[in-house]
Coordinates of C-alpha atoms in Angstrom, one line a residue:
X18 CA 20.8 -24.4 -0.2
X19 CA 19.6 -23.9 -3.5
X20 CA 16.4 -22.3 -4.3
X21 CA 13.4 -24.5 -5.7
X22 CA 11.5 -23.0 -8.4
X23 CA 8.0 -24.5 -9.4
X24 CA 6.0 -22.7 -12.4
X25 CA 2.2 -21.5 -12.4
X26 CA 0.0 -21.6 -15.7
X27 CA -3.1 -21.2 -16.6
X28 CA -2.9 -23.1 -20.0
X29 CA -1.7 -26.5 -17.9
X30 CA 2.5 -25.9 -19.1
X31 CA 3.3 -25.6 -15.8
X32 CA 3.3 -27.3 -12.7
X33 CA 0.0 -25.8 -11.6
X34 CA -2.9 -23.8 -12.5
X35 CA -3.6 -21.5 -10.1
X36 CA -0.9 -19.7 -7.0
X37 CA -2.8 -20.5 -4.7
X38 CA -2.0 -24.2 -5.5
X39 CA 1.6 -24.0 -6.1
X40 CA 1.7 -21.9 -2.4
X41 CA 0.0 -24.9 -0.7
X42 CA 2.8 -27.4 -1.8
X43 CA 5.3 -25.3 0.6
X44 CA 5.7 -26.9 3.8
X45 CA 4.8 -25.1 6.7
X46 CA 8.0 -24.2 9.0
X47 CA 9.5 -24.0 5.4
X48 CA 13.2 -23.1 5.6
X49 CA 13.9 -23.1 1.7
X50 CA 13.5 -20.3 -0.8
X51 CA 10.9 -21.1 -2.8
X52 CA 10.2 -19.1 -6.5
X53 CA 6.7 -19.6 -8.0
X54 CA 7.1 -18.5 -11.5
X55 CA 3.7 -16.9 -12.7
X56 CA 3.0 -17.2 -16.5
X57 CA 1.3 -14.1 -18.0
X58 CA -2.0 -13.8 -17.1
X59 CA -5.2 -12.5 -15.0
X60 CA -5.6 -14.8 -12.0
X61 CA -8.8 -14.5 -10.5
X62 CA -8.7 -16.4 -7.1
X63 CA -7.7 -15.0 -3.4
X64 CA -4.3 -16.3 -2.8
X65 CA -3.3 -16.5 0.9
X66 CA 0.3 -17.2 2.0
X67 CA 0.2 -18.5 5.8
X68 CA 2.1 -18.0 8.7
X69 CA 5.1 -20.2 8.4
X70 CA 5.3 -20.6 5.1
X71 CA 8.4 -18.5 4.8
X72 CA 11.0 -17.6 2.0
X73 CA 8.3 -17.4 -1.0
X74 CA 8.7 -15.6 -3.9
X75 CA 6.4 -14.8 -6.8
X76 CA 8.0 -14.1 -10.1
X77 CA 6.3 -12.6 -13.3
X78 CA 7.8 -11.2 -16.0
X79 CA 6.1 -7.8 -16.7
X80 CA 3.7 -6.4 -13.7
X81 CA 0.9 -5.6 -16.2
X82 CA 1.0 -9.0 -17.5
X83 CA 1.2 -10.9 -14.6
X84 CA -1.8 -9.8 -12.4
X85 CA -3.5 -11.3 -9.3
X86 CA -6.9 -10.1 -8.6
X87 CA -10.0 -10.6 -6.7
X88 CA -13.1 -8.3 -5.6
X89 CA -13.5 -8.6 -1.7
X90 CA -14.7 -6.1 0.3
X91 CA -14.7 -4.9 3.8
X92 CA -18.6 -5.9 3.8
X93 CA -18.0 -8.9 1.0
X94 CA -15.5 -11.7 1.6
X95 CA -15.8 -14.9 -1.0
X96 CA -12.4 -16.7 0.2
X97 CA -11.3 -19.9 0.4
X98 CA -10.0 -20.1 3.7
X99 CA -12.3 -19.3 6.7
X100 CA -12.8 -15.8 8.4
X101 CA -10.9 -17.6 11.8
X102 CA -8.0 -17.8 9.6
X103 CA -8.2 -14.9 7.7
X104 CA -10.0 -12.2 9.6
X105 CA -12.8 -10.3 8.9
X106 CA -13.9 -6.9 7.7
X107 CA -10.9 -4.6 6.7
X108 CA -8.5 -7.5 7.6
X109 CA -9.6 -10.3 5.7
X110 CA -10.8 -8.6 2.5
X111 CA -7.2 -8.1 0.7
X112 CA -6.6 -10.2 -2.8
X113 CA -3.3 -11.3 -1.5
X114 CA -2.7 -11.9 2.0
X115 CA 0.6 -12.5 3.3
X116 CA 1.6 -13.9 7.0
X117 CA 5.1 -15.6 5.7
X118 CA 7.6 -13.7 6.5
X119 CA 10.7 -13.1 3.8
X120 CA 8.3 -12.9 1.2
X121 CA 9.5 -11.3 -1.7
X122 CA 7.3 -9.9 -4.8
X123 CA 9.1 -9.3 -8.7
X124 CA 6.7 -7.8 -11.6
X125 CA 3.7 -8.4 -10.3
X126 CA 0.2 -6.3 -9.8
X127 CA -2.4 -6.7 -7.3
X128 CA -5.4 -5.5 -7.6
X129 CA -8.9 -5.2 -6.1
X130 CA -11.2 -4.7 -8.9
X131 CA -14.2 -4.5 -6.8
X132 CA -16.3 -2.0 -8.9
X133 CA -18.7 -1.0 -6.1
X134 CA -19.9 2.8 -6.1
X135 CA -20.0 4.6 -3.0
X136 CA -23.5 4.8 -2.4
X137 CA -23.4 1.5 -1.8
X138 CA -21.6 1.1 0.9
X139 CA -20.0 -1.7 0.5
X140 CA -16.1 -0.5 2.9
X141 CA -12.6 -0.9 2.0
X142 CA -11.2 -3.0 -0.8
X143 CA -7.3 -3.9 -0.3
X144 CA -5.3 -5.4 -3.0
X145 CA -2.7 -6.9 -0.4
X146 CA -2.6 -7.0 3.3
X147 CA 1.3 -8.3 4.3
X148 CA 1.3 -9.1 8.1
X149 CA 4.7 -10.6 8.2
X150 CA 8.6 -9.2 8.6
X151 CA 11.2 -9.1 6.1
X152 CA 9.2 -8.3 3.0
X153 CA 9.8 -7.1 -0.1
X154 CA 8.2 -6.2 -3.4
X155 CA 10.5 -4.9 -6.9
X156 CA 8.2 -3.2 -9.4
X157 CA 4.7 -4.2 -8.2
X158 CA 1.4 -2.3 -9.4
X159 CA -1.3 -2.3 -6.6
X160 CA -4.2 -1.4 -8.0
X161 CA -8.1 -1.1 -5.8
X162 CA -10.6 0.5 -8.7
X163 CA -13.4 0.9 -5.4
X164 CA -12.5 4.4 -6.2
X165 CA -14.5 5.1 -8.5
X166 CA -17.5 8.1 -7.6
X167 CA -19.2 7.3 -11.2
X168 CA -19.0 5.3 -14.0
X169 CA -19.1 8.3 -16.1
X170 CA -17.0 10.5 -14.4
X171 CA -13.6 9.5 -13.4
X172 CA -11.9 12.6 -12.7
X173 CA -12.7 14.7 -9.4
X174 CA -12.4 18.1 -9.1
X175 CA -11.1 21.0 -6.1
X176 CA -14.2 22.8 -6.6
X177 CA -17.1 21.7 -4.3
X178 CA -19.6 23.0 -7.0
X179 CA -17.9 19.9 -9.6
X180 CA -17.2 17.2 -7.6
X181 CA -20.2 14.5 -7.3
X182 CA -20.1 14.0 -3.7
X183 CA -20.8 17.4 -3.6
X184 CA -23.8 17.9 -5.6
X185 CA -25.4 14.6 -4.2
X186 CA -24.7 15.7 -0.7
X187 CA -23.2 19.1 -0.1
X188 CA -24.7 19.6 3.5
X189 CA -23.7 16.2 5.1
X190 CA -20.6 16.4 3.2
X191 CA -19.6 20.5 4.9
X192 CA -20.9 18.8 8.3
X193 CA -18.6 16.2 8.7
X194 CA -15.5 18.1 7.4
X195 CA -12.6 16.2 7.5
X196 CA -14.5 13.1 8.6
X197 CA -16.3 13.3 5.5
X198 CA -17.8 10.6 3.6
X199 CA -14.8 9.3 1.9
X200 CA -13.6 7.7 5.5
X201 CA -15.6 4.4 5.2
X202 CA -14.1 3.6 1.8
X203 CA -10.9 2.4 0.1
X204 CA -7.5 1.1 1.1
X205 CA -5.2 -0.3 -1.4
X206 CA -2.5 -1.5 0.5
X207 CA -2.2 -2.9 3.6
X208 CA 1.3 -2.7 5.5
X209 CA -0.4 -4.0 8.6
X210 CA 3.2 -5.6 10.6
X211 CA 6.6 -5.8 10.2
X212 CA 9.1 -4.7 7.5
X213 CA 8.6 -4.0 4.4
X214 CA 11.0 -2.8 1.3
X215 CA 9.2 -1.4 -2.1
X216 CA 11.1 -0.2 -4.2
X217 CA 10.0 0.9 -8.1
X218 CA 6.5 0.4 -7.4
X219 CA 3.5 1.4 -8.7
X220 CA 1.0 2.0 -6.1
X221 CA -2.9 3.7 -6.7
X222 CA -5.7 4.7 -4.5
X223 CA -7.6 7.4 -3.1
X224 CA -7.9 7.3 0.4
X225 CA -5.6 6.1 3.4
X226 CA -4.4 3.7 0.3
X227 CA -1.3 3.2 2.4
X228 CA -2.3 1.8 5.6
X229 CA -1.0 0.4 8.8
X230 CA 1.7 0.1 11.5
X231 CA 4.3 -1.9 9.9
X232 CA 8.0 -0.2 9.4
X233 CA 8.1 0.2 5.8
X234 CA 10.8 2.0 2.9
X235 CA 9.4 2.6 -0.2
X236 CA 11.8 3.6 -2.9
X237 CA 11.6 5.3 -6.7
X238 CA 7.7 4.8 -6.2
X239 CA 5.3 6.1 -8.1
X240 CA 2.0 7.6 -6.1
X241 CA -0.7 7.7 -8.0
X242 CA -3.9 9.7 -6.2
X243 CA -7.4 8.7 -8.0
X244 CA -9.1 11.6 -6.8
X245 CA -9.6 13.3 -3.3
X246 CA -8.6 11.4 0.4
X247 CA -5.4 10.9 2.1
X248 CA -2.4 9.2 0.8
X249 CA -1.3 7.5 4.1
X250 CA -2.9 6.6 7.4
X251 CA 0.0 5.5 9.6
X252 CA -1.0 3.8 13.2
X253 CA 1.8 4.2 15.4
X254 CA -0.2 3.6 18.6
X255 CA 2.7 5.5 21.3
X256 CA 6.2 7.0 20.3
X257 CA 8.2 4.3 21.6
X258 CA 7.4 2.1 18.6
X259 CA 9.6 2.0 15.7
X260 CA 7.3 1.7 13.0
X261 CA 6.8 4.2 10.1
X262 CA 6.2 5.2 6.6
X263 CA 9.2 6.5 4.3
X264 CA 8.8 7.4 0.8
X265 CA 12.1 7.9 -0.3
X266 CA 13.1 9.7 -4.1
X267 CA 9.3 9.3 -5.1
X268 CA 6.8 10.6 -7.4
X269 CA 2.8 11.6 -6.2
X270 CA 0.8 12.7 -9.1
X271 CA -2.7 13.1 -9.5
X272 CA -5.6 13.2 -12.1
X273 CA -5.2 16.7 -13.4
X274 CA -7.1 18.6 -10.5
X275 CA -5.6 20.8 -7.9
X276 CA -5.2 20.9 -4.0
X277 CA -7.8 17.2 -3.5
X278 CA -5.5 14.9 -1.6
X279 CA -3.4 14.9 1.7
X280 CA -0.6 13.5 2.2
X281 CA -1.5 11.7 5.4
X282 CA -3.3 11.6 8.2
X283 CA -2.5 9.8 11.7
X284 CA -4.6 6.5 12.0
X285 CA -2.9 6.2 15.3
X286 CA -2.3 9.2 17.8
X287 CA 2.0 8.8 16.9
X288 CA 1.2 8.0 13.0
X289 CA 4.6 8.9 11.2
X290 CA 5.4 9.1 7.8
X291 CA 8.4 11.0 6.1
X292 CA 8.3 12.1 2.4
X293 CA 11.8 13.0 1.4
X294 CA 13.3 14.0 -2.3
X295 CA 10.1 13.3 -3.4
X296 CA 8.0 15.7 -6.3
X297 CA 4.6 16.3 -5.1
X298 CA 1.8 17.2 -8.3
X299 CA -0.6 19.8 -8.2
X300 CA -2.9 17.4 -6.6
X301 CA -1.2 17.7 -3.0
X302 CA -3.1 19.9 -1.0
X303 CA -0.5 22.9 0.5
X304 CA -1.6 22.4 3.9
X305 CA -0.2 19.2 3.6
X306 CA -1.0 17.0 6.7
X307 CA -5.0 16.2 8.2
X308 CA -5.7 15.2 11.9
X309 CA -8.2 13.1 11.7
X310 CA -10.5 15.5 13.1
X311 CA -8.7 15.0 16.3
X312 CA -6.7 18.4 17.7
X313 CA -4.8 15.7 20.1
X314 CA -3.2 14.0 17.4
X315 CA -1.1 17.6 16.5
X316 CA 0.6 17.2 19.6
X317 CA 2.1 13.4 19.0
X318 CA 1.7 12.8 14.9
X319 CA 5.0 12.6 13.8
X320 CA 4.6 14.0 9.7
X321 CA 7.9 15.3 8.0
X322 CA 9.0 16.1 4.8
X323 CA 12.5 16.6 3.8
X324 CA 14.0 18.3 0.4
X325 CA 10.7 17.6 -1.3
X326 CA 9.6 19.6 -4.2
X327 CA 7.1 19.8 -7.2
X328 CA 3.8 22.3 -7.0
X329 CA 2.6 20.1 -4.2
X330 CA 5.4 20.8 -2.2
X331 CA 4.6 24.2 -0.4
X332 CA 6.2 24.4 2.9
X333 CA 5.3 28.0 4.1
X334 CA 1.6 27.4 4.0
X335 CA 1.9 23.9 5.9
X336 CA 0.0 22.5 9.1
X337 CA 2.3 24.5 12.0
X338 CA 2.7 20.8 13.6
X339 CA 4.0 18.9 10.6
X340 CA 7.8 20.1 9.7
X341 CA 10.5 19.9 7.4
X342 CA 13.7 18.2 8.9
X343 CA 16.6 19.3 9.5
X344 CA 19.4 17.4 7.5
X345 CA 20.8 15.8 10.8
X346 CA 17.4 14.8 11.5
X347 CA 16.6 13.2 8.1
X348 CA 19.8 10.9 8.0
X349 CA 18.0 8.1 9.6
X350 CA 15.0 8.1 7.2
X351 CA 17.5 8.3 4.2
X352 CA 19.1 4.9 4.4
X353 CA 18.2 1.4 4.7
X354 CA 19.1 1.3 7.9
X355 CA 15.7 2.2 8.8
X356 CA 14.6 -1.4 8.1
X357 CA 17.1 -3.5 8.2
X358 CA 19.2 -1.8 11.3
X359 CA 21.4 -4.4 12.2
X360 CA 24.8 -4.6 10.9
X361 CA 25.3 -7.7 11.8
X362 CA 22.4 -9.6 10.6
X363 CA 21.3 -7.3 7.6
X364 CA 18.5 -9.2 5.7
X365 CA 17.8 -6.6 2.9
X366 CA 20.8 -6.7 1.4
X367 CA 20.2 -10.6 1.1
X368 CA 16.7 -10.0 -0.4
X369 CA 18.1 -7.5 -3.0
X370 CA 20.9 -9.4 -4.0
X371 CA 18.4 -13.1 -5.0
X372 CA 18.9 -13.8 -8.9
X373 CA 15.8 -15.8 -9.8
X374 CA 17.3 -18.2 -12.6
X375 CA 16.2 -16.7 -16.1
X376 CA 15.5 -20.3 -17.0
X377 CA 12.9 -20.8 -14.9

């Protein structure tokens, strides 16, 4: 069956003027593939995609031209669709929320641009939250500017004498340690269920930007670390789950200062992420992985790295309960097997292989 494609614009030359319109029109139970071609632009409106409506695509042309974006917050949600739908809190904040599964993404950003300081409190602000399987996103920006410490400073430094949230609170901030105040903020993406494939993305935040229990492959990405927190905060919940985070042939760079951000640390007590062939900035702290402040989670995390490299990359001075694999071990995580596992019914290599017609 051939793929219907419907165009969104906000000058009124296509067939609607917002996404969240041209989502609406797909049936629910939708069995079709369905590309919604997105004119250049800056869409300001939650867009929601819900359960059922599968096989969706959004198109743009160029990610930085194409971008959808909305300022929720953990504590502040303005949405269209009610919180009973949606969720709340954490949840329910994210610009784009996606629930249909087979949902794929083509040059297009998402961003949070909630500009709220952290003395105000105002909790996580996600760009996307995808609870569906079978989802994929080719050359994507997410973007969540909630990191920002100060308007006029935008660079945070290693040293505790520089960095603001140590001069505006340097006992509180020694007290809680790794807890610290950072934990109440930020999250850029949500990979909250199912599979997910990124590949040449662009992807932003400061901390646990990269959150969730889904089973996700992200590939040629470019991590960008705003200033200091934890790249990942994985929540595999016991270690019979398959679920996991693998950056594969990726890039982490930072904003100039050294030894700010973790890679990870385990949001659940069998969290697992693996960064392999990936270069690793300055920025990377060389102990590499955080507990949470919970000894526990050392015994059951499951953080590897694999033939990474860059000034970030320091294995010898490493947590002792985070490893580098052995090549045996690291064949699984070095495939796309580790999504799509089934031979027989592979569903990646379909998603990969859509043309979405130039005409369009």
């Amino acid at each position: 069956m051939s793929a219907r494609v419907i165009t969104v614009s906000q000058d009124g030359s296509g067939d609607y003027l917002t996404v969240q319109a041209a989502i609406d029109t797909v049936p629910l139970g939708n069995t079709c593939r369905t590309i919604i071609r997105l004119s250049p632009g800056v869409y300001k409106q939650p867009v929601y995609v819900p359960k059922t409506k599968n096989l969706i695509t959004l198109a743009g042309l160029r990610p930085e031209l194409t971008v959808l974006t909305w300022n929720n917050t953990a504590t502040k949600i303005q949405h269209h669709q009610g919180s009973r739908l949606i969720g709340t809190g954490t949840f329910g904040c994210g610009t784009v929320i996606v629930e249909g599964e087979d949902f794929i993404a083509e040059n297009v950003t998402f961003e949070n641009s909630s500009p709220e300081l952290l003395n105000e409190g105002s909790g996580q602000a996600v760009a996307i939250r995808v609870t569906a399987d079978r989802c994929t996103f080719y050359n994507c920006r997410f973007l969540s500017w909630q990191v920002t410490f100060n308007k006029s400073e935008a660079r945070i430094s290693s040293s505790p004498t520089l960095s603001p949230i140590h001069r505006r609170w340097p006992t509180l901030y020694w007290n809680l340690k790794s807890y610290c105040l950072y934990d109440h903020l930020h999250d850029t993406l949500y990979l909250h269920y199912g599979r997910q494939y990124l590949k040449d993305c662009y992807i932003e935040g400061s901390v646990d930007f990269i959150f969730g229990n889904s089973t996700a492959l992200l590939e040629h990405c470019h991590i960008h670390c705003k200033s200091a927190g934890f790249i990942t905060a994985q929540s595999r919940k016991t270690s019979q789950e398959s679920t996991g985070y693998v950056f594969l042939r990726c890039v982490i760079t930072g904003n100039g200062g050294s030894s700010y951000s973790y890679p990870g640390r385990p949001w659940g007590p069998f969290g697992r992420v693996v960064f392999a062939y990936t270069y690793m900035d300055q920025c990377i702290k060389h102990v590499g992985w955080n507990n949470w402040g919970k000894v526990e989670n050392e015994r059951s995390a499951c953080f590897y790295e694999y033939r990474c490299f860059g000034p970030g990359c320091c294995q010898p001075k490493r947590v002792t309960w985070a490893r580098e694999l052995m090549d045996e071990e690291a064949e699984q995580f070095l495939m796309h097997g580790f999504i799509d596992p089934d031979p027989n019914r592979p569903w990646l290599a379909q998603r990969m292989a859509l043309k979405i017609p130039l005409s369009a």
